[in-house]
CSV table of C-alpha atoms and ligand atoms in Angstrom, one decimal:
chain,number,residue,atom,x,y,z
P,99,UNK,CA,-31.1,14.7,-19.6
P,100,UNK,CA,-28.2,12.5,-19.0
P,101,UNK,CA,-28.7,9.4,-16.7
P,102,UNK,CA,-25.1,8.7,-14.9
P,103,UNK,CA,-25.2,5.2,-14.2
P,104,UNK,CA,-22.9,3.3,-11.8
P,105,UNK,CA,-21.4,0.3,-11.4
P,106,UNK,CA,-21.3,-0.7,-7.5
P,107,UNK,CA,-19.1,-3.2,-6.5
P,108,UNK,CA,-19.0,-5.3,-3.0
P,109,UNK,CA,-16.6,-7.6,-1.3
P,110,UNK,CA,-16.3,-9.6,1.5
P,111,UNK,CA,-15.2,-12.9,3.3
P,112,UNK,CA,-11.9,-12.4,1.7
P,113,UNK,CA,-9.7,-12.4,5.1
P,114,UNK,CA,-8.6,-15.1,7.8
P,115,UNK,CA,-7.6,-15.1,11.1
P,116,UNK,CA,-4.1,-15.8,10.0
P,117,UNK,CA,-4.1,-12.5,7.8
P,118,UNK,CA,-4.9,-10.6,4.9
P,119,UNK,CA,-8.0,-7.5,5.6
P,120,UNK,CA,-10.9,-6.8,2.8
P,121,UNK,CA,-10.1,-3.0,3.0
P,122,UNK,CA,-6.0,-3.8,2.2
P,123,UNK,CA,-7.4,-5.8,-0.6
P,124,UNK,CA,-9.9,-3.2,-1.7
P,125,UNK,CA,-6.9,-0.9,-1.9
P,126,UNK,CA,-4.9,-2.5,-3.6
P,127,UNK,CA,-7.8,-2.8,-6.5
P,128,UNK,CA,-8.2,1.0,-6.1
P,129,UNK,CA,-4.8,1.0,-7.0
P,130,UNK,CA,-5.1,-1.2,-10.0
P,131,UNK,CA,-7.8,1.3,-10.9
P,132,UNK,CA,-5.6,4.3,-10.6
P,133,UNK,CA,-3.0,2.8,-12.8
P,134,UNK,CA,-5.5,2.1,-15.3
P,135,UNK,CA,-7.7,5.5,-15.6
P,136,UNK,CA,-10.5,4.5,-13.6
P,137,UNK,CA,-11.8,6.8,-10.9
P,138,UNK,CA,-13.6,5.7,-7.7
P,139,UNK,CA,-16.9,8.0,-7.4
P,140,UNK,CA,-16.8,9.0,-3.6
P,141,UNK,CA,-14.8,6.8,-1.1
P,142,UNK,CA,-14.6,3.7,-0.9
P,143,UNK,CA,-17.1,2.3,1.7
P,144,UNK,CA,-16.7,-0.1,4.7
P,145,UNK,CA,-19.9,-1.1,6.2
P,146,UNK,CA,-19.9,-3.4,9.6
P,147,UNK,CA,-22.8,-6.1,9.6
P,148,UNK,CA,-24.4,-7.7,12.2
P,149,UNK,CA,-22.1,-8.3,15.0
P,150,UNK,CA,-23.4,-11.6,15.7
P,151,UNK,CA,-22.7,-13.3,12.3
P,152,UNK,CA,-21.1,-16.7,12.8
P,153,UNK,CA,-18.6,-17.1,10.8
P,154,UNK,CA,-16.9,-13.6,11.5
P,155,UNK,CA,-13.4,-13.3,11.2
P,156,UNK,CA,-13.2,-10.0,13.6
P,157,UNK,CA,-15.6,-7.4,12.9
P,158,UNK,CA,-17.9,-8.4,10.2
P,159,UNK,CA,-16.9,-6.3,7.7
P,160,UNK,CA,-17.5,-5.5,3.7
P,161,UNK,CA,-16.0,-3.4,1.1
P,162,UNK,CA,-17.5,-1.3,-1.4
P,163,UNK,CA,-16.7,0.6,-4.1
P,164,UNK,CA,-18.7,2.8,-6.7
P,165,UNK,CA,-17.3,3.8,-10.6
P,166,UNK,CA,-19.0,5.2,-13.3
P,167,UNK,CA,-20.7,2.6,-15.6
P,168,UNK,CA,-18.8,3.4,-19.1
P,169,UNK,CA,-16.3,1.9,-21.2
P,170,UNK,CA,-14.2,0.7,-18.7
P,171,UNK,CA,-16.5,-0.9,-16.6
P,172,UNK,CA,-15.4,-4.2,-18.0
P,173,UNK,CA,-11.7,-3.8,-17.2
P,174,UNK,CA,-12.6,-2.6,-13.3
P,175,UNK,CA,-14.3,-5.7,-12.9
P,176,UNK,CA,-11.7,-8.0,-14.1
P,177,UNK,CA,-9.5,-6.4,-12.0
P,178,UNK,CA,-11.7,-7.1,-9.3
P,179,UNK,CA,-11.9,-10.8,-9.4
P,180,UNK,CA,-8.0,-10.9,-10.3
P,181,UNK,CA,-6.9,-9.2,-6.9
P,182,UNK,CA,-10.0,-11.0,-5.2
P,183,UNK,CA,-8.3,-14.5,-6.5
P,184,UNK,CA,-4.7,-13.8,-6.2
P,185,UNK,CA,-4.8,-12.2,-2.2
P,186,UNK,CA,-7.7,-14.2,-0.7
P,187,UNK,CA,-7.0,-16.6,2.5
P,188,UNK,CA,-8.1,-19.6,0.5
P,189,UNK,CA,-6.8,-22.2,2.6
P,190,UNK,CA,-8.9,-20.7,5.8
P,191,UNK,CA,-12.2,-23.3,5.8
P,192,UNK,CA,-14.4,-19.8,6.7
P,193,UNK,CA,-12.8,-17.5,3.6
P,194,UNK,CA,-15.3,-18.1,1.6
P,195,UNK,CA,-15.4,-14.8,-0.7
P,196,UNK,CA,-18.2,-13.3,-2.6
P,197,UNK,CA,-17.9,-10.3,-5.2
P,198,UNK,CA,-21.0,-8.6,-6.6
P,199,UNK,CA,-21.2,-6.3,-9.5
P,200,UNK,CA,-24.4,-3.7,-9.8
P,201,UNK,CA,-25.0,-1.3,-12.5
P,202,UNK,CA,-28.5,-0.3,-11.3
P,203,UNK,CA,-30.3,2.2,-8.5
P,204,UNK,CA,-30.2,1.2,-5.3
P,205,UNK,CA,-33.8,0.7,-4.7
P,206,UNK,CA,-35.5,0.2,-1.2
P,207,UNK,CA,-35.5,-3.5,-1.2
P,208,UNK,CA,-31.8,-3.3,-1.6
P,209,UNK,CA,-31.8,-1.1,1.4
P,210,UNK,CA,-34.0,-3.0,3.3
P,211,UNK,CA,-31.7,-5.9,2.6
P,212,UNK,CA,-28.6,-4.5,4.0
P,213,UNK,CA,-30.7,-3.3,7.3
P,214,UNK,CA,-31.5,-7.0,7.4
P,215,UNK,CA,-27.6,-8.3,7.3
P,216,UNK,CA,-27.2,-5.4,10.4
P,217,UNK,CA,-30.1,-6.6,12.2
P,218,UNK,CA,-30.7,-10.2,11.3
P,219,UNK,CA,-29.2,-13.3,9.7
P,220,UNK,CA,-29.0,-14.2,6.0
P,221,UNK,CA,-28.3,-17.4,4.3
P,222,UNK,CA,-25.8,-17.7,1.3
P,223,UNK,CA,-29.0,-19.0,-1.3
P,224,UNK,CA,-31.1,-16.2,0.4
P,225,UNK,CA,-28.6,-13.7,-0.6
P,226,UNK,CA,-28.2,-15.3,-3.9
P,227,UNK,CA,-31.6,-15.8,-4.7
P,228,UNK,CA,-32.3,-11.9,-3.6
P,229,UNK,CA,-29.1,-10.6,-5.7
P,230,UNK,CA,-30.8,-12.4,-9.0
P,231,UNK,CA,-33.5,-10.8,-8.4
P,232,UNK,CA,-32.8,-7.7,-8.2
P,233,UNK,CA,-30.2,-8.2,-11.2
P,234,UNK,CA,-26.6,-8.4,-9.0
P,235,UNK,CA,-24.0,-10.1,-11.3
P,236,UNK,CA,-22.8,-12.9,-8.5
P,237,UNK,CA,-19.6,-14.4,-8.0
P,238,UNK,CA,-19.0,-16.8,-5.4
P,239,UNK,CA,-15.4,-18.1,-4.3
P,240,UNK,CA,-16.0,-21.4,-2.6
P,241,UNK,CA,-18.6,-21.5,-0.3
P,242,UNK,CA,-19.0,-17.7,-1.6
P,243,UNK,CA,-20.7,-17.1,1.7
P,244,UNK,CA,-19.0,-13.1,1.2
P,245,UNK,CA,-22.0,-12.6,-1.4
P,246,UNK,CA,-24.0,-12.0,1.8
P,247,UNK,CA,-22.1,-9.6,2.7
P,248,UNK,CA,-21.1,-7.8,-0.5
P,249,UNK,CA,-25.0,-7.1,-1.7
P,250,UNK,CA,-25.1,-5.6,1.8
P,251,UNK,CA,-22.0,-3.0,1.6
P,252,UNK,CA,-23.6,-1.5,-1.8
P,253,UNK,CA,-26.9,-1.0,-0.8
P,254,UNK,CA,-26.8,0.6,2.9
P,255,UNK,CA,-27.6,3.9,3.0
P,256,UNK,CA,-25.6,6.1,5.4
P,257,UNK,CA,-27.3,9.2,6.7
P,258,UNK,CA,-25.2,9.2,9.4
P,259,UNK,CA,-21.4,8.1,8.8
P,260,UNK,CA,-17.8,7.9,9.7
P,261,UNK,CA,-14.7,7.5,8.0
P,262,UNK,CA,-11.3,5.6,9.1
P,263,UNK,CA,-7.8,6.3,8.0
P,264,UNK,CA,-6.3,2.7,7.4
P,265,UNK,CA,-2.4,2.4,7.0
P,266,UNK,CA,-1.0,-0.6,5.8
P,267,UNK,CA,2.1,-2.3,6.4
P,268,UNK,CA,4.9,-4.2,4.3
P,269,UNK,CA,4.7,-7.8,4.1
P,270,UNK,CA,7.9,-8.7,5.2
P,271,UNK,CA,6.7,-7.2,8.7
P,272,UNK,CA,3.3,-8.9,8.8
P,273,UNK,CA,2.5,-10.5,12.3
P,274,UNK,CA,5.8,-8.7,13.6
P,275,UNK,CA,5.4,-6.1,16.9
P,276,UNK,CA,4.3,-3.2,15.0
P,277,UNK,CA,6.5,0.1,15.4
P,278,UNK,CA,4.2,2.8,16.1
P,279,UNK,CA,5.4,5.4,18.5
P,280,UNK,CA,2.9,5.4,21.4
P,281,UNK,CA,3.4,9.2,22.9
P,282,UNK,CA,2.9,10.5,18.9
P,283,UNK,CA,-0.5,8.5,18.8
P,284,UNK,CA,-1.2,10.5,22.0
P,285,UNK,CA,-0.5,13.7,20.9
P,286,UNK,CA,-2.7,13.1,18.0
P,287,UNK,CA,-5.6,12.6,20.1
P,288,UNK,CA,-4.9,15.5,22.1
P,289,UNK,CA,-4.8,17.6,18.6
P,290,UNK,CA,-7.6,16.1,17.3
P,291,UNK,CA,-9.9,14.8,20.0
P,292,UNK,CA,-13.5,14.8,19.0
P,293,UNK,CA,-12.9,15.3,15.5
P,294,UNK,CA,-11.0,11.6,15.8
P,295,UNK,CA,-11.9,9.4,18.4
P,296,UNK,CA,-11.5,5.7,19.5
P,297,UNK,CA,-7.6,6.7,19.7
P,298,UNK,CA,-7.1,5.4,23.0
P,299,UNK,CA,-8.4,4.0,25.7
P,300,UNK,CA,-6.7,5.7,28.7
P,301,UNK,CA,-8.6,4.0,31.3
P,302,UNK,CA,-6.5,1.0,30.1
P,303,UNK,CA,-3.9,3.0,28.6
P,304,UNK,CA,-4.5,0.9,25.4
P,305,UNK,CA,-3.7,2.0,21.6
P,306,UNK,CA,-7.0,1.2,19.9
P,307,UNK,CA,-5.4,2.9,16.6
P,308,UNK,CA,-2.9,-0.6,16.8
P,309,UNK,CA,-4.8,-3.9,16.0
P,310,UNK,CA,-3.7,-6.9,17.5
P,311,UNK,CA,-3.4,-9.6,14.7
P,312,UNK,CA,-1.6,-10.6,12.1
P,313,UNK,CA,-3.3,-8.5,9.5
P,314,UNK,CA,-1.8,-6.3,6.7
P,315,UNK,CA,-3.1,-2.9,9.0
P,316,UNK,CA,-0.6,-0.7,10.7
P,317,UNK,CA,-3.1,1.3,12.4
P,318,UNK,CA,-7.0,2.6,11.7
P,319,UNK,CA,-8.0,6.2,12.8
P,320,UNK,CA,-11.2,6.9,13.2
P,321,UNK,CA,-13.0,10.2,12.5
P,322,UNK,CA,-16.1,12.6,11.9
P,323,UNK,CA,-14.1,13.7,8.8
P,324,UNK,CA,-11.7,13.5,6.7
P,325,UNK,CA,-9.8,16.7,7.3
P,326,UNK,CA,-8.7,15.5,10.7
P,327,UNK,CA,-7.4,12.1,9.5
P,328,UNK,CA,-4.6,14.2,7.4
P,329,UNK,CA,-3.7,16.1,10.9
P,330,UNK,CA,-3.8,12.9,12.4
P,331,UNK,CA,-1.5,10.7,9.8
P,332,UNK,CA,0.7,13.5,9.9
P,333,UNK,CA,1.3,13.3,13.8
P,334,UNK,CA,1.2,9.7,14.1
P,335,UNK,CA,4.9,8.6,13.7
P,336,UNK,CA,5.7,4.9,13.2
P,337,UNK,CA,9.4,3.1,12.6
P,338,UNK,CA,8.3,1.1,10.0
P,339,UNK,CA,7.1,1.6,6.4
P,340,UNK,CA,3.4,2.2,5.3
P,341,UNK,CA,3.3,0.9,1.9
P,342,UNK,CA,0.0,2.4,1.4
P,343,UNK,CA,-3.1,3.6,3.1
P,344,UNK,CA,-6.9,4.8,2.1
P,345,UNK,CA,-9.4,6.4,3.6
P,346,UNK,CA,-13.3,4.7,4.0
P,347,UNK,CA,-16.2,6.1,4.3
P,348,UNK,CA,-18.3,3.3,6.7
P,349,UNK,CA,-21.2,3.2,9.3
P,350,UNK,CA,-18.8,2.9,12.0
P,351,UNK,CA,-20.0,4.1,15.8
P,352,UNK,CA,-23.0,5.0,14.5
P,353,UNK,CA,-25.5,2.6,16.0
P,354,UNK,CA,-26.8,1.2,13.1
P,355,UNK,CA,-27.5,-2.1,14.9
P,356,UNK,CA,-29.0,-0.5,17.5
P,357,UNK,CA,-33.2,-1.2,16.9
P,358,UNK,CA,-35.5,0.8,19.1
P,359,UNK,CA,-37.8,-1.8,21.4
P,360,UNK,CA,-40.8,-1.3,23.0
P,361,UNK,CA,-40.7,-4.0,25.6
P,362,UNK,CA,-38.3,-6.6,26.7
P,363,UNK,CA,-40.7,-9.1,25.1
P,364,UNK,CA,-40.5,-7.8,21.5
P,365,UNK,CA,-36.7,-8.2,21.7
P,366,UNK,CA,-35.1,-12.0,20.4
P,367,UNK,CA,-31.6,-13.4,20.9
P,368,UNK,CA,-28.5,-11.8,18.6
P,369,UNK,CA,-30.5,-8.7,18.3
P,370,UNK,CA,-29.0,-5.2,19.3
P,371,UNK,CA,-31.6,-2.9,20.9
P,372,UNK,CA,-32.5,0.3,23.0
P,373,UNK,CA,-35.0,-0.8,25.7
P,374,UNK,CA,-36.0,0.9,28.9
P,375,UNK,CA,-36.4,-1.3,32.3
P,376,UNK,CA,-36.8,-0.5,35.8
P,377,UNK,CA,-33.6,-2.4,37.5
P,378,UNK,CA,-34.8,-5.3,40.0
P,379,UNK,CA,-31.7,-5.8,42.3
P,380,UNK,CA,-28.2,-4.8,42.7
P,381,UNK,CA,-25.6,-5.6,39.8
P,382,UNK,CA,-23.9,-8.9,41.3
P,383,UNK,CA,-20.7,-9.8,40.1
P,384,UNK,CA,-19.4,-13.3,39.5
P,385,UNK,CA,-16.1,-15.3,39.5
P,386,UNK,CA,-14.6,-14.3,35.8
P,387,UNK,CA,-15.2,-10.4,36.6
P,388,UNK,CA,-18.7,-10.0,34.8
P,389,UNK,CA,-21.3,-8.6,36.2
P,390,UNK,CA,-24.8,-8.8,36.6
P,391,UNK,CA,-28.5,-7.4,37.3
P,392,UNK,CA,-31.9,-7.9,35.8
P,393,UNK,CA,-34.2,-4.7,34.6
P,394,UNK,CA,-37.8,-5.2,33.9
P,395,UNK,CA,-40.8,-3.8,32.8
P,396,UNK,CA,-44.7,-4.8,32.1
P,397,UNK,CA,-44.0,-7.2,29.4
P,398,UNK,CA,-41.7,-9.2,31.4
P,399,UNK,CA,-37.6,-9.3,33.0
P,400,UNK,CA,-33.8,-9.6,31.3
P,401,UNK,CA,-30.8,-10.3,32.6
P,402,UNK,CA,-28.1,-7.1,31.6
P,403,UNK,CA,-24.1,-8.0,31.5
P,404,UNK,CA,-21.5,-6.0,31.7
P,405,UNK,CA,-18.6,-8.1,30.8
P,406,UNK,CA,-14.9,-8.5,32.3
P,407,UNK,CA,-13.9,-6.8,29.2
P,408,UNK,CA,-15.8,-3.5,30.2
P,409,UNK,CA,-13.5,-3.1,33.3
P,410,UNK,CA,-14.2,0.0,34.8
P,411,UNK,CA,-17.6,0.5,33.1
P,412,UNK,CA,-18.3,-2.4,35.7
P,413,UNK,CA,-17.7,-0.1,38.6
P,414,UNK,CA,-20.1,2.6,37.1
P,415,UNK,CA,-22.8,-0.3,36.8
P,416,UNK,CA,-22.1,-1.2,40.4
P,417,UNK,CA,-23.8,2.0,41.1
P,418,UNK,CA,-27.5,1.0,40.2
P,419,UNK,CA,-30.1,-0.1,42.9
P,420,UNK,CA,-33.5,-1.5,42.4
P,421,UNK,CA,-36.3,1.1,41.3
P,422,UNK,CA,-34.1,2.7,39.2
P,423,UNK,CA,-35.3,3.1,35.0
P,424,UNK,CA,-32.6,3.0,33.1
P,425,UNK,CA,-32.3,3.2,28.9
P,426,UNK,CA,-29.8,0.4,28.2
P,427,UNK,CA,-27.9,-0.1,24.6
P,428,UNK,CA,-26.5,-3.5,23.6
P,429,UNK,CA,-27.4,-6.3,22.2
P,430,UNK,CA,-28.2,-10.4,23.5
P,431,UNK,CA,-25.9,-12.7,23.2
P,432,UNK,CA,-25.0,-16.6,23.2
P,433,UNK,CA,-26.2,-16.6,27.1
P,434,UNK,CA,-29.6,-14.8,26.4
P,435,UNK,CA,-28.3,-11.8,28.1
P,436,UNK,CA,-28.4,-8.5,27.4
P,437,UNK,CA,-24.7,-7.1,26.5
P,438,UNK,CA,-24.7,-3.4,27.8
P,439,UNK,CA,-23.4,-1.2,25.2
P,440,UNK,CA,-24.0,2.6,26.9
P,441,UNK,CA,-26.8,3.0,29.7
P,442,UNK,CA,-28.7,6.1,30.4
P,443,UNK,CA,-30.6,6.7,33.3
P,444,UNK,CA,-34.2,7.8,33.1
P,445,UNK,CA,-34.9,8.1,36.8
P,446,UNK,CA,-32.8,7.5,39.9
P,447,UNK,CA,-34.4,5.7,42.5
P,448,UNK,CA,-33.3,8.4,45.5
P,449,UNK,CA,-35.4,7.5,48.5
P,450,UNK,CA,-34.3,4.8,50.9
P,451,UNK,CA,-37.3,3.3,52.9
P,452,UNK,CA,-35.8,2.6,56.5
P,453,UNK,CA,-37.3,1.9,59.9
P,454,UNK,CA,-38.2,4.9,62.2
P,455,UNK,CA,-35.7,6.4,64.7
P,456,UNK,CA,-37.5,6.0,68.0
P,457,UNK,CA,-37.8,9.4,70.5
P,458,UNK,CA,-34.2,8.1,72.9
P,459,UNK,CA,-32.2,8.4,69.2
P,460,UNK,CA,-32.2,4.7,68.4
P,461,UNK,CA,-33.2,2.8,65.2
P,462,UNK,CA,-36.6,1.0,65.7
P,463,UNK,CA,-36.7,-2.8,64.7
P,464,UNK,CA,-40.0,-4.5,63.6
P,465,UNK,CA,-42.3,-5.8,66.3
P,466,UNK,CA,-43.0,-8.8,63.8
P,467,UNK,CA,-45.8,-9.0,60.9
P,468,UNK,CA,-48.2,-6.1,60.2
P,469,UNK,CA,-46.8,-5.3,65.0
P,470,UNK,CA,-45.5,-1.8,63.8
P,471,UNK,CA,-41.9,-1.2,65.6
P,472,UNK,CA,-40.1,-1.8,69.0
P,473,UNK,CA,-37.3,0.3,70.2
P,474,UNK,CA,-34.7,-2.4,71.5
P,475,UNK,CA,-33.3,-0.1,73.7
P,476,UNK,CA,-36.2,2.1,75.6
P,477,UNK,CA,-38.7,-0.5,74.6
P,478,UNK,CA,-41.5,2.4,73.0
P,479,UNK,CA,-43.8,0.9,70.6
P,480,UNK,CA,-45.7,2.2,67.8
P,481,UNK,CA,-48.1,0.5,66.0
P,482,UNK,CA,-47.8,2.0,62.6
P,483,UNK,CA,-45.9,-0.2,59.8
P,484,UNK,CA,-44.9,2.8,57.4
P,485,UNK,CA,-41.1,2.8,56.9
P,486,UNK,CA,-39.6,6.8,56.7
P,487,UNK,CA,-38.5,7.8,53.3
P,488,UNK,CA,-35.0,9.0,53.5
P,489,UNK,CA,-33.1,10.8,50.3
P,490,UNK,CA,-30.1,9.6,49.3
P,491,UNK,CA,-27.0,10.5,47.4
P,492,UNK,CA,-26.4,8.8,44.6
P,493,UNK,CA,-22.8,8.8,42.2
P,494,UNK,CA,-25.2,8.4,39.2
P,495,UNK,CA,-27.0,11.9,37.5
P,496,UNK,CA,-30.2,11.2,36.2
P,497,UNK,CA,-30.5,12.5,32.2
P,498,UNK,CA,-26.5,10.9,32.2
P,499,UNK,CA,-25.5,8.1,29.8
P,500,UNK,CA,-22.4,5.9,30.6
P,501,UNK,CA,-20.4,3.9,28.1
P,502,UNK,CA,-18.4,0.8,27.9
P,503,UNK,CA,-14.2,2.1,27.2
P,504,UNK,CA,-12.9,2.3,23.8
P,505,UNK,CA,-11.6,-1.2,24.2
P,506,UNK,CA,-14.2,-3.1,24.5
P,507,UNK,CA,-16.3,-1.2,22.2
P,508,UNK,CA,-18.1,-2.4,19.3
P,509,UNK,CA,-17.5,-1.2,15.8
P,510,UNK,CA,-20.9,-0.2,15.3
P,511,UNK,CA,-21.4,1.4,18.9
P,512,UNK,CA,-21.9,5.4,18.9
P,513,UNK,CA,-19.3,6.4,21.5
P,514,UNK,CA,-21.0,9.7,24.1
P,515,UNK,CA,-18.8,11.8,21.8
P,516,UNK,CA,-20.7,11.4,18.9
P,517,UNK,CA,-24.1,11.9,20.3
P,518,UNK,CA,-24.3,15.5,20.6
P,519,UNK,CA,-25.3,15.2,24.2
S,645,ATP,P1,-12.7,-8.3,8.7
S,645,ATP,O1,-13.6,-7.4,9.4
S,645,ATP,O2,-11.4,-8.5,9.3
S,645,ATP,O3,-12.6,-8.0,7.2
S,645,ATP,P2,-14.9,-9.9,9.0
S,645,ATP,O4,-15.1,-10.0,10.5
S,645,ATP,O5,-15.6,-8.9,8.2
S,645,ATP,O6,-13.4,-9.8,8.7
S,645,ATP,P3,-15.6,-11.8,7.1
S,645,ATP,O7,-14.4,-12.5,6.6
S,645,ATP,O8,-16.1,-10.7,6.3
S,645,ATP,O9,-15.3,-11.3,8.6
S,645,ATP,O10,-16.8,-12.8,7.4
S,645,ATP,C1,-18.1,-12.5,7.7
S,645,ATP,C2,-19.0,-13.3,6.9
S,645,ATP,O11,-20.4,-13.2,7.4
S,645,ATP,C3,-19.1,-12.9,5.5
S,645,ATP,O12,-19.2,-14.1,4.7
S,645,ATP,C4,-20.4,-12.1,5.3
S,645,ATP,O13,-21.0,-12.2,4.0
S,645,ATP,C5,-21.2,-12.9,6.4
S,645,ATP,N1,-22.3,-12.1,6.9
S,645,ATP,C6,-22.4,-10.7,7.0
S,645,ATP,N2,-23.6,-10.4,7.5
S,645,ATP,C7,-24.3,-11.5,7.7
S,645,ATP,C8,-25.6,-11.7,8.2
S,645,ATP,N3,-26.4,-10.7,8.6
S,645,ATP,N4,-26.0,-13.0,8.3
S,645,ATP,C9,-25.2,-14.0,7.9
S,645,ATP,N5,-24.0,-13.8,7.4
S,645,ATP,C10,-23.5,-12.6,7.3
């Protein structure tokens, strides 16, 4: 029997806030490898980490790529840490880049590892001292904090996946308006809508295909496969040039982050979770445009936010009233709140308890504690306390889940779309 073995390779902590993007620099390596007879085995991956990581630069992201393990294995990895030294953001304090070769299985602590980086926090020696162990060839660029991330985007499995078309721009335009022609990128999502998705935001009218920094990307579309990415790149028209582009395979709207918890209790801050809670009183909302409400259940109470970013997801929120059980998605934050993702609603609360109409047609008020009611205007008395249930229409559906809008969604967030509802 022959035994293909692999060499993985991971990347990360390469970028800056002033520019460059792991994925551009991961292409330009697959390049390299093209000109040089080496073939990637599958796509190359991009795998989001946990949101909450510090030092970030946008979406906590790595690179990985897989080759086969033979003669040439050598020459891909000094290609590697060539392209990783000559297009890193070195001057930025937080690019601290890591690179990690693997010519092993991926075995279950490996996986277990990169659920950790989704889920939890990892130092730089923890990393280190895991990738040894496990026999990761390790090479840290400064700080090399990136190693973190790089033994993570090797070892995740993905059952469930996505992939993203990234184009890249010329340098000379970097940081410059980019020249994508908006009604094209909606007549791509009209084509191609669910197979892509995250196009736009029409609530907002916003191009999520078009980031908004300085960064080598032209645009990123997102899709189930990768059939309707070539549609899509061939309806998308743009006035500038795309020097290159690639296609990765990454855990994307998947809601990988998202852990399942039993109670409120069992959940701890810059975690992402499912939980269900009964909602205590109407969402409030504050000067800054976010909103509030607290659900609860027998373990104990959280505060839920929907966020000025969520815009009209607020409105939807606005909508819940005490009593009802609700699913909520998200994860807590710096505040110790619970940042709504999606929300679905178990059971509407649909009975109003209200004060009974007295025999002349007019709303009876209390006759004080435990008095039963007194009709202000006839002045009949009864001495019973019970309040009438009265139904009530509600704009929620019960079964019905709500999302936040493609612009303020997270990377990692499963958009309705994808859920197979
Ligand atoms: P971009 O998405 O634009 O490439 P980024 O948002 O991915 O940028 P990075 O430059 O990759 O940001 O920085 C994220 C840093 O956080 C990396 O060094 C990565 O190794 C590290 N990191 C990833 N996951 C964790 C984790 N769970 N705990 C601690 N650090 C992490």
């Amino acid at each position: 029997m022959i035994v293909i073995k692999y060499l993985y390779i991971g990347i990360d902590d390469t970028d800056s806030p002033d520019g460059m993007c792991t994925t551009y620099l991961a292409s330009q390596i697959i390049n390299k490898f093209k000109d040089n007879g080496i073939e990637l085995v599958d796509y190359p991956r991009l795998i989001r980490l946990n949101p909450f990581a510090r030092f970030k630069t946008r979406g906590n992201g790595g690179v990985s790529l897989k080759i086969l393990n033979d003669d040439k294995a050598n020459l891909a990895r000094k290609i590697v840490l060539n392209e990783v030294e000559k297009l890193s953001m070195f001057d930025c304090d937080n690019t601290n880049p890591g690179v990690i070769f693997y010519n092993g299985e991926i075995t279950d602590e490996m996986k277990d590892y990169a659920f950790k980086a989704i889920h939890e926090f990892i130092t730089i020696d923890e990393a280190e001292d895991f990738g040894k162990s496990v026999g990761c060839e390790i090479h840290k660029f400064k700080k090399g904090r990136g190693i973190i991330g790089s033994i993570a985007a090797i070892s995740l499995p993905l059952e469930d996946f996505t992939f993203e078309l990234l184009a890249y721009r010329s340098s000379e335009n970097y940081g410059t308006k980019r020249k994508i022609d908006y009604d094209s990128v909606y007549l791509m999502d009209k084509k191609t809508f669910p197979d892509t998705f995250e196009n736009i935001d029409y609530s907002e009218d916003y191009i999520a295909i078009e980031p908004k920094t300085p960064c080598p990307v032209l645009y990123g579309i997102r899709s189930n496969n990768v059939e309707a990415l070539h549609v899509a790149k061939d309806i998308v028209k743009v006035d500038e040039p795309i020097v290159d582009w690639c296609i990765f395979k990454t855990n994307q709207h998947t809601d990988m982050h998202i852990q399942k918890a039993d109670c409120i209790l069992d959940m701890v801050q810059f975690g992402c979770y499912e939980v269900v809670g009964e909602v205590k009183n109407k969402p409030k909302i504050i000067s800054g445009g976010h909103m509030f409400f607290f659900i609860s259940d027998k373990s104990g109470e959280i505060e839920c936010g929907a966020y000025e970013p969520t815009k009209n997801f607020r409105n939807v929120v606005s909508n819940l009233i005490p009593g009802d059980v609700v699913k909520v998605f998200g994860g807590i934050g710096e505040q110790n709140t619970f940042n709504i993702e999606k929300f679905q609603v178990l059971k509407l609360n649909d009975v109003e308890y209200h004060n009974p109409i007295c025999e002349c047609g007019k709303r009876m008020t209390s006759a004080g504690k435990n008095k039963g009611f007194k009709c202000k205007k006839c002045g009949n008395k009864i001495d019973s306390n019970e309040k009438v249930p009265i139904k009530i229409t509600r704009n929620l559906k019960n079964s019905q889940f709500y999302e936040t809008p493609v612009s303020a969604r997270r990377h990692l967030s499963k958009p309705l779309c994808r859920m197979n509802l």
